[in-house]
């Protein structure tokens, strides 16, 4: 079973890398770009077949390692 | 007085930190990250600077889940002392031993230079050798030293006198110019500047030496 985790900075946490990307897009002539936020995608290949169990397991992974919940939030997709 | 210095793959200030502890009079042992226990009778654990695990995932994130780090968490819960410098500070915030987080520098660049700091509190074994308000110069060398904390946490750190050092000219965007903070029991210090790189005349400055002298002195008496 595949799982995909999106890790993003929480709203309100300043994202200097996202700001730099926004500036670079402006410099390339792309107009109308508002705020840009940069995050991470983590793909996992899991042995189990139970979707609910997989989601619970990935949630625990996020809490323990994949995200720093002081500054980041995460979303889980089970595929 | 016994100090243990942790060594992770990618640590690169471990030996400098050991020399600084030793010159201040501590007996030092180096401890590999795969060990699951600290040496018997360790008073203070030093978590060195560097790029543990290549800064993969987040700076300090993998080191914070290493076997030896579990032993460090237990050591601090028992009231043991710990000093985390640069990557070591990142490891301490990733474990939750110290609050807040360290993010990419606001200017996005790696900054490597001596910086002027103000000593904000002398009420700790780490800072008792300085004068309150004293200006000291200590090098920084980091890409992710931008200390982030919400307004409530900053207010609590201020009220509890837990901010040890502030930058006089903020190099990285840290909230409230914070360069170093103490744990609630004042026995764990995390800071981005490198006092072990300003600990003897050949370094070009010795303002960091008082931190090691006062820590080793306080623990030798304890």
PDB file of N, CA, C and O in Angstrom, chain B residues 11-64:
ATOM      1  N   UNK B  11      28.594  15.029  12.826  1.00  0.00           N
ATOM      2  CA  UNK B  11      29.032  15.997  13.848  1.00  0.00           C
ATOM      3  C   UNK B  11      30.412  16.476  13.442  1.00  0.00           C
ATOM      4  O   UNK B  11      31.233  15.678  12.989  1.00  0.00           O
ATOM      5  N   UNK B  12      30.698  17.772  13.602  1.00  0.00           N
ATOM      6  CA  UNK B  12      32.061  18.213  13.278  1.00  0.00           C
ATOM      7  C   UNK B  12      32.645  19.171  14.315  1.00  0.00           C
ATOM      8  O   UNK B  12      33.731  19.696  14.131  1.00  0.00           O
ATOM      9  N   UNK B  13      31.922  19.410  15.407  1.00  0.00           N
ATOM     10  CA  UNK B  13      32.479  20.247  16.466  1.00  0.00           C
ATOM     11  C   UNK B  13      32.665  19.428  17.736  1.00  0.00           C
ATOM     12  O   UNK B  13      32.873  19.991  18.812  1.00  0.00           O
ATOM     13  N   UNK B  14      32.560  18.101  17.613  1.00  0.00           N
ATOM     14  CA  UNK B  14      32.613  17.246  18.796  1.00  0.00           C
ATOM     15  C   UNK B  14      33.967  17.326  19.491  1.00  0.00           C
ATOM     16  O   UNK B  14      34.049  17.426  20.710  1.00  0.00           O
ATOM     17  N   UNK B  15      35.055  17.321  18.687  1.00  0.00           N
ATOM     18  CA  UNK B  15      36.372  17.336  19.325  1.00  0.00           C
ATOM     19  C   UNK B  15      36.709  18.715  19.887  1.00  0.00           C
ATOM     20  O   UNK B  15      37.318  18.827  20.939  1.00  0.00           O
ATOM     21  N   UNK B  16      36.266  19.761  19.204  1.00  0.00           N
ATOM     22  CA  UNK B  16      36.463  21.120  19.737  1.00  0.00           C
ATOM     23  C   UNK B  16      35.753  21.257  21.085  1.00  0.00           C
ATOM     24  O   UNK B  16      36.269  21.854  22.026  1.00  0.00           O
ATOM     25  N   UNK B  17      34.542  20.700  21.156  1.00  0.00           N
ATOM     26  CA  UNK B  17      33.767  20.790  22.398  1.00  0.00           C
ATOM     27  C   UNK B  17      34.465  20.002  23.506  1.00  0.00           C
ATOM     28  O   UNK B  17      34.544  20.464  24.656  1.00  0.00           O
ATOM     29  N   UNK B  18      35.002  18.831  23.149  1.00  0.00           N
ATOM     30  CA  UNK B  18      35.717  18.014  24.147  1.00  0.00           C
ATOM     31  C   UNK B  18      36.935  18.776  24.678  1.00  0.00           C
ATOM     32  O   UNK B  18      37.199  18.782  25.884  1.00  0.00           O
ATOM     33  N   UNK B  19      37.665  19.457  23.789  1.00  0.00           N
ATOM     34  CA  UNK B  19      38.854  20.215  24.212  1.00  0.00           C
ATOM     35  C   UNK B  19      38.444  21.342  25.157  1.00  0.00           C
ATOM     36  O   UNK B  19      39.085  21.576  26.188  1.00  0.00           O
ATOM     37  N   UNK B  20      37.346  22.030  24.830  1.00  0.00           N
ATOM     38  CA  UNK B  20      36.897  23.139  25.681  1.00  0.00           C
ATOM     39  C   UNK B  20      36.515  22.639  27.077  1.00  0.00           C
ATOM     40  O   UNK B  20      36.869  23.253  28.087  1.00  0.00           O
ATOM     41  N   UNK B  21      35.802  21.506  27.137  1.00  0.00           N
ATOM     42  CA  UNK B  21      35.451  20.918  28.444  1.00  0.00           C
ATOM     43  C   UNK B  21      36.719  20.522  29.206  1.00  0.00           C
ATOM     44  O   UNK B  21      36.854  20.787  30.393  1.00  0.00           O
ATOM     45  N   UNK B  22      37.655  19.870  28.497  1.00  0.00           N
ATOM     46  CA  UNK B  22      38.872  19.361  29.133  1.00  0.00           C
ATOM     47  C   UNK B  22      39.718  20.525  29.667  1.00  0.00           C
ATOM     48  O   UNK B  22      40.211  20.478  30.782  1.00  0.00           O
ATOM     49  N   UNK B  23      39.855  21.577  28.859  1.00  0.00           N
ATOM     50  CA  UNK B  23      40.650  22.736  29.292  1.00  0.00           C
ATOM     51  C   UNK B  23      40.035  23.419  30.512  1.00  0.00           C
ATOM     52  O   UNK B  23      40.730  24.092  31.265  1.00  0.00           O
ATOM     53  N   UNK B  24      38.717  23.248  30.679  1.00  0.00           N
ATOM     54  CA  UNK B  24      38.060  23.844  31.845  1.00  0.00           C
ATOM     55  C   UNK B  24      38.158  22.916  33.061  1.00  0.00           C
ATOM     56  O   UNK B  24      37.689  23.271  34.140  1.00  0.00           O
ATOM     57  N   UNK B  25      38.718  21.716  32.860  1.00  0.00           N
ATOM     58  CA  UNK B  25      38.948  20.819  33.998  1.00  0.00           C
ATOM     59  C   UNK B  25      38.046  19.603  34.059  1.00  0.00           C
ATOM     60  O   UNK B  25      38.081  18.850  35.041  1.00  0.00           O
ATOM     61  N   UNK B  26      37.239  19.375  33.023  1.00  0.00           N
ATOM     62  CA  UNK B  26      36.336  18.218  33.043  1.00  0.00           C
ATOM     63  C   UNK B  26      37.045  16.968  32.518  1.00  0.00           C
ATOM     64  O   UNK B  26      37.981  17.064  31.725  1.00  0.00           O
ATOM     65  N   UNK B  27      36.551  15.829  32.978  1.00  0.00           N
ATOM     66  CA  UNK B  27      36.979  14.544  32.431  1.00  0.00           C
ATOM     67  C   UNK B  27      35.971  14.239  31.315  1.00  0.00           C
ATOM     68  O   UNK B  27      34.759  14.272  31.561  1.00  0.00           O
ATOM     69  N   UNK B  28      36.454  13.985  30.085  1.00  0.00           N
ATOM     70  CA  UNK B  28      35.526  13.930  28.943  1.00  0.00           C
ATOM     71  C   UNK B  28      35.537  12.547  28.292  1.00  0.00           C
ATOM     72  O   UNK B  28      36.598  11.976  28.056  1.00  0.00           O
ATOM     73  N   UNK B  29      34.349  12.018  28.007  1.00  0.00           N
ATOM     74  CA  UNK B  29      34.289  10.824  27.169  1.00  0.00           C
ATOM     75  C   UNK B  29      33.421  11.116  25.952  1.00  0.00           C
ATOM     76  O   UNK B  29      32.473  11.898  26.013  1.00  0.00           O
ATOM     77  N   UNK B  30      33.803  10.499  24.830  1.00  0.00           N
ATOM     78  CA  UNK B  30      33.042  10.656  23.600  1.00  0.00           C
ATOM     79  C   UNK B  30      32.051   9.483  23.518  1.00  0.00           C
ATOM     80  O   UNK B  30      32.412   8.341  23.798  1.00  0.00           O
ATOM     81  N   UNK B  31      30.818   9.762  23.125  1.00  0.00           N
ATOM     82  CA  UNK B  31      29.792   8.721  23.117  1.00  0.00           C
ATOM     83  C   UNK B  31      29.148   8.653  21.735  1.00  0.00           C
ATOM     84  O   UNK B  31      28.602   9.640  21.241  1.00  0.00           O
ATOM     85  N   UNK B  32      29.228   7.478  21.125  1.00  0.00           N
ATOM     86  CA  UNK B  32      28.688   7.263  19.771  1.00  0.00           C
ATOM     87  C   UNK B  32      27.162   7.186  19.817  1.00  0.00           C
ATOM     88  O   UNK B  32      26.585   6.681  20.775  1.00  0.00           O
ATOM     89  N   UNK B  33      26.523   7.666  18.759  1.00  0.00           N
ATOM     90  CA  UNK B  33      25.053   7.797  18.772  1.00  0.00           C
ATOM     91  C   UNK B  33      24.321   6.480  18.902  1.00  0.00           C
ATOM     92  O   UNK B  33      23.164   6.451  19.307  1.00  0.00           O
ATOM     93  N   UNK B  34      24.979   5.360  18.570  1.00  0.00           N
ATOM     94  CA  UNK B  34      24.279   4.074  18.645  1.00  0.00           C
ATOM     95  C   UNK B  34      24.303   3.475  20.050  1.00  0.00           C
ATOM     96  O   UNK B  34      23.587   2.522  20.318  1.00  0.00           O
ATOM     97  N   UNK B  35      25.143   4.025  20.924  1.00  0.00           N
ATOM     98  CA  UNK B  35      25.123   3.579  22.323  1.00  0.00           C
ATOM     99  C   UNK B  35      23.759   3.929  22.907  1.00  0.00           C
ATOM    100  O   UNK B  35      23.177   4.951  22.542  1.00  0.00           O
ATOM    101  N   UNK B  36      23.276   3.068  23.814  1.00  0.00           N
ATOM    102  CA  UNK B  36      21.970   3.410  24.377  1.00  0.00           C
ATOM    103  C   UNK B  36      22.056   3.860  25.830  1.00  0.00           C
ATOM    104  O   UNK B  36      21.036   4.028  26.487  1.00  0.00           O
ATOM    105  N   UNK B  37      23.281   4.052  26.333  1.00  0.00           N
ATOM    106  CA  UNK B  37      23.425   4.553  27.706  1.00  0.00           C
ATOM    107  C   UNK B  37      24.607   5.511  27.774  1.00  0.00           C
ATOM    108  O   UNK B  37      25.572   5.379  27.017  1.00  0.00           O
ATOM    109  N   UNK B  38      24.509   6.478  28.690  1.00  0.00           N
ATOM    110  CA  UNK B  38      25.621   7.396  28.935  1.00  0.00           C
ATOM    111  C   UNK B  38      26.596   6.717  29.891  1.00  0.00           C
ATOM    112  O   UNK B  38      26.193   5.850  30.663  1.00  0.00           O
ATOM    113  N   UNK B  39      27.881   7.100  29.859  1.00  0.00           N
ATOM    114  CA  UNK B  39      28.820   6.531  30.824  1.00  0.00           C
ATOM    115  C   UNK B  39      28.357   6.827  32.251  1.00  0.00           C
ATOM    116  O   UNK B  39      27.704   7.844  32.505  1.00  0.00           O
ATOM    117  N   UNK B  40      28.712   5.935  33.161  1.00  0.00           N
ATOM    118  CA  UNK B  40      28.345   6.060  34.576  1.00  0.00           C
ATOM    119  C   UNK B  40      28.808   7.413  35.142  1.00  0.00           C
ATOM    120  O   UNK B  40      29.940   7.828  34.903  1.00  0.00           O
ATOM    121  N   UNK B  41      27.937   8.091  35.851  1.00  0.00           N
ATOM    122  CA  UNK B  41      28.343   9.287  36.597  1.00  0.00           C
ATOM    123  C   UNK B  41      28.534  10.552  35.777  1.00  0.00           C
ATOM    124  O   UNK B  41      29.175  11.493  36.238  1.00  0.00           O
ATOM    125  N   UNK B  42      27.951  10.600  34.571  1.00  0.00           N
ATOM    126  CA  UNK B  42      28.101  11.805  33.740  1.00  0.00           C
ATOM    127  C   UNK B  42      27.302  12.964  34.339  1.00  0.00           C
ATOM    128  O   UNK B  42      26.136  12.807  34.698  1.00  0.00           O
ATOM    129  N   UNK B  43      27.952  14.126  34.473  1.00  0.00           N
ATOM    130  CA  UNK B  43      27.279  15.302  35.016  1.00  0.00           C
ATOM    131  C   UNK B  43      26.633  16.133  33.913  1.00  0.00           C
ATOM    132  O   UNK B  43      25.550  16.665  34.086  1.00  0.00           O
ATOM    133  N   UNK B  44      27.351  16.268  32.795  1.00  0.00           N
ATOM    134  CA  UNK B  44      26.818  17.114  31.719  1.00  0.00           C
ATOM    135  C   UNK B  44      27.039  16.421  30.372  1.00  0.00           C
ATOM    136  O   UNK B  44      28.086  15.815  30.141  1.00  0.00           O
ATOM    137  N   UNK B  45      26.023  16.515  29.525  1.00  0.00           N
ATOM    138  CA  UNK B  45      26.112  15.965  28.167  1.00  0.00           C
ATOM    139  C   UNK B  45      26.284  17.132  27.204  1.00  0.00           C
ATOM    140  O   UNK B  45      25.498  18.085  27.232  1.00  0.00           O
ATOM    141  N   UNK B  46      27.313  17.071  26.369  1.00  0.00           N
ATOM    142  CA  UNK B  46      27.511  18.080  25.336  1.00  0.00           C
ATOM    143  C   UNK B  46      27.009  17.550  24.002  1.00  0.00           C
ATOM    144  O   UNK B  46      27.384  16.457  23.580  1.00  0.00           O
ATOM    145  N   UNK B  47      26.131  18.300  23.373  1.00  0.00           N
ATOM    146  CA  UNK B  47      25.627  17.913  22.042  1.00  0.00           C
ATOM    147  C   UNK B  47      26.241  18.908  21.065  1.00  0.00           C
ATOM    148  O   UNK B  47      25.940  20.104  21.114  1.00  0.00           O
ATOM    149  N   UNK B  48      27.150  18.414  20.213  1.00  0.00           N
ATOM    150  CA  UNK B  48      28.010  19.325  19.452  1.00  0.00           C
ATOM    151  C   UNK B  48      27.354  19.868  18.187  1.00  0.00           C
ATOM    152  O   UNK B  48      26.311  19.381  17.737  1.00  0.00           O
ATOM    153  N   UNK B  49      28.038  20.838  17.610  1.00  0.00           N
ATOM    154  CA  UNK B  49      27.628  21.374  16.324  1.00  0.00           C
ATOM    155  C   UNK B  49      28.025  20.455  15.185  1.00  0.00           C
ATOM    156  O   UNK B  49      28.751  19.482  15.367  1.00  0.00           O
ATOM    157  N   UNK B  50      27.538  20.775  14.007  1.00  0.00           N
ATOM    158  CA  UNK B  50      27.828  19.972  12.822  1.00  0.00           C
ATOM    159  C   UNK B  50      26.575  19.790  11.990  1.00  0.00           C
ATOM    160  O   UNK B  50      25.655  20.620  12.047  1.00  0.00           O
ATOM    161  N   UNK B  51      26.564  18.707  11.247  1.00  0.00           N
ATOM    162  CA  UNK B  51      25.454  18.430  10.329  1.00  0.00           C
ATOM    163  C   UNK B  51      25.026  16.992  10.535  1.00  0.00           C
ATOM    164  O   UNK B  51      25.212  16.149   9.655  1.00  0.00           O
ATOM    165  N   UNK B  52      24.513  16.681  11.726  1.00  0.00           N
ATOM    166  CA  UNK B  52      24.185  15.290  12.034  1.00  0.00           C
ATOM    167  C   UNK B  52      23.237  14.742  10.967  1.00  0.00           C
ATOM    168  O   UNK B  52      22.271  15.399  10.589  1.00  0.00           O
ATOM    169  N   UNK B  53      23.564  13.548  10.476  1.00  0.00           N
ATOM    170  CA  UNK B  53      22.761  12.872   9.443  1.00  0.00           C
ATOM    171  C   UNK B  53      22.509  13.794   8.244  1.00  0.00           C
ATOM    172  O   UNK B  53      21.439  13.761   7.629  1.00  0.00           O
ATOM    173  N   UNK B  54      23.511  14.640   7.944  1.00  0.00           N
ATOM    174  CA  UNK B  54      23.421  15.465   6.738  1.00  0.00           C
ATOM    175  C   UNK B  54      22.287  16.476   6.757  1.00  0.00           C
ATOM    176  O   UNK B  54      21.899  16.987   5.707  1.00  0.00           O
ATOM    177  N   UNK B  55      21.762  16.778   7.961  1.00  0.00           N
ATOM    178  CA  UNK B  55      20.593  17.684   8.059  1.00  0.00           C
ATOM    179  C   UNK B  55      19.390  17.137   7.290  1.00  0.00           C
ATOM    180  O   UNK B  55      18.483  17.907   6.916  1.00  0.00           O
ATOM    181  N   UNK B  56      19.374  15.820   7.026  1.00  0.00           N
ATOM    182  CA  UNK B  56      18.237  15.248   6.281  1.00  0.00           C
ATOM    183  C   UNK B  56      16.942  15.416   7.067  1.00  0.00           C
ATOM    184  O   UNK B  56      16.954  15.404   8.293  1.00  0.00           O
ATOM    185  N   UNK B  57      15.856  15.537   6.372  1.00  0.00           N
ATOM    186  CA  UNK B  57      14.495  15.746   6.890  1.00  0.00           C
ATOM    187  C   UNK B  57      14.380  17.138   7.513  1.00  0.00           C
ATOM    188  O   UNK B  57      13.721  17.984   6.961  1.00  0.00           O
ATOM    189  N   UNK B  58      14.974  17.348   8.682  1.00  0.00           N
ATOM    190  CA  UNK B  58      15.102  18.679   9.299  1.00  0.00           C
ATOM    191  C   UNK B  58      16.377  18.639  10.115  1.00  0.00           C
ATOM    192  O   UNK B  58      16.754  17.577  10.619  1.00  0.00           O
ATOM    193  N   UNK B  59      17.024  19.794  10.328  1.00  0.00           N
ATOM    194  CA  UNK B  59      18.264  19.799  11.107  1.00  0.00           C
ATOM    195  C   UNK B  59      18.008  19.213  12.499  1.00  0.00           C
ATOM    196  O   UNK B  59      17.116  19.667  13.208  1.00  0.00           O
ATOM    197  N   UNK B  60      18.775  18.200  12.848  1.00  0.00           N
ATOM    198  CA  UNK B  60      18.683  17.620  14.194  1.00  0.00           C
ATOM    199  C   UNK B  60      17.576  16.593  14.363  1.00  0.00           C
ATOM    200  O   UNK B  60      17.501  15.936  15.405  1.00  0.00           O
ATOM    201  N   UNK B  61      16.727  16.417  13.333  1.00  0.00           N
ATOM    202  CA  UNK B  61      15.542  15.562  13.505  1.00  0.00           C
ATOM    203  C   UNK B  61      15.908  14.093  13.692  1.00  0.00           C
ATOM    204  O   UNK B  61      15.333  13.403  14.537  1.00  0.00           O
ATOM    205  N   UNK B  62      16.850  13.604  12.902  1.00  0.00           N
ATOM    206  CA  UNK B  62      17.191  12.179  12.987  1.00  0.00           C
ATOM    207  C   UNK B  62      17.999  11.934  14.267  1.00  0.00           C
ATOM    208  O   UNK B  62      17.772  10.959  14.980  1.00  0.00           O
ATOM    209  N   UNK B  63      18.941  12.846  14.563  1.00  0.00           N
ATOM    210  CA  UNK B  63      19.750  12.707  15.789  1.00  0.00           C
ATOM    211  C   UNK B  63      18.857  12.694  17.024  1.00  0.00           C
ATOM    212  O   UNK B  63      19.136  11.993  17.992  1.00  0.00           O
ATOM    213  N   UNK B  64      17.771  13.462  16.969  1.00  0.00           N
ATOM    214  CA  UNK B  64      16.868  13.545  18.126  1.00  0.00           C
ATOM    215  C   UNK B  64      16.172  12.211  18.392  1.00  0.00           C
ATOM    216  O   UNK B  64      15.616  12.009  19.467  1.00  0.00           O
TER     217      UNK B  64
END
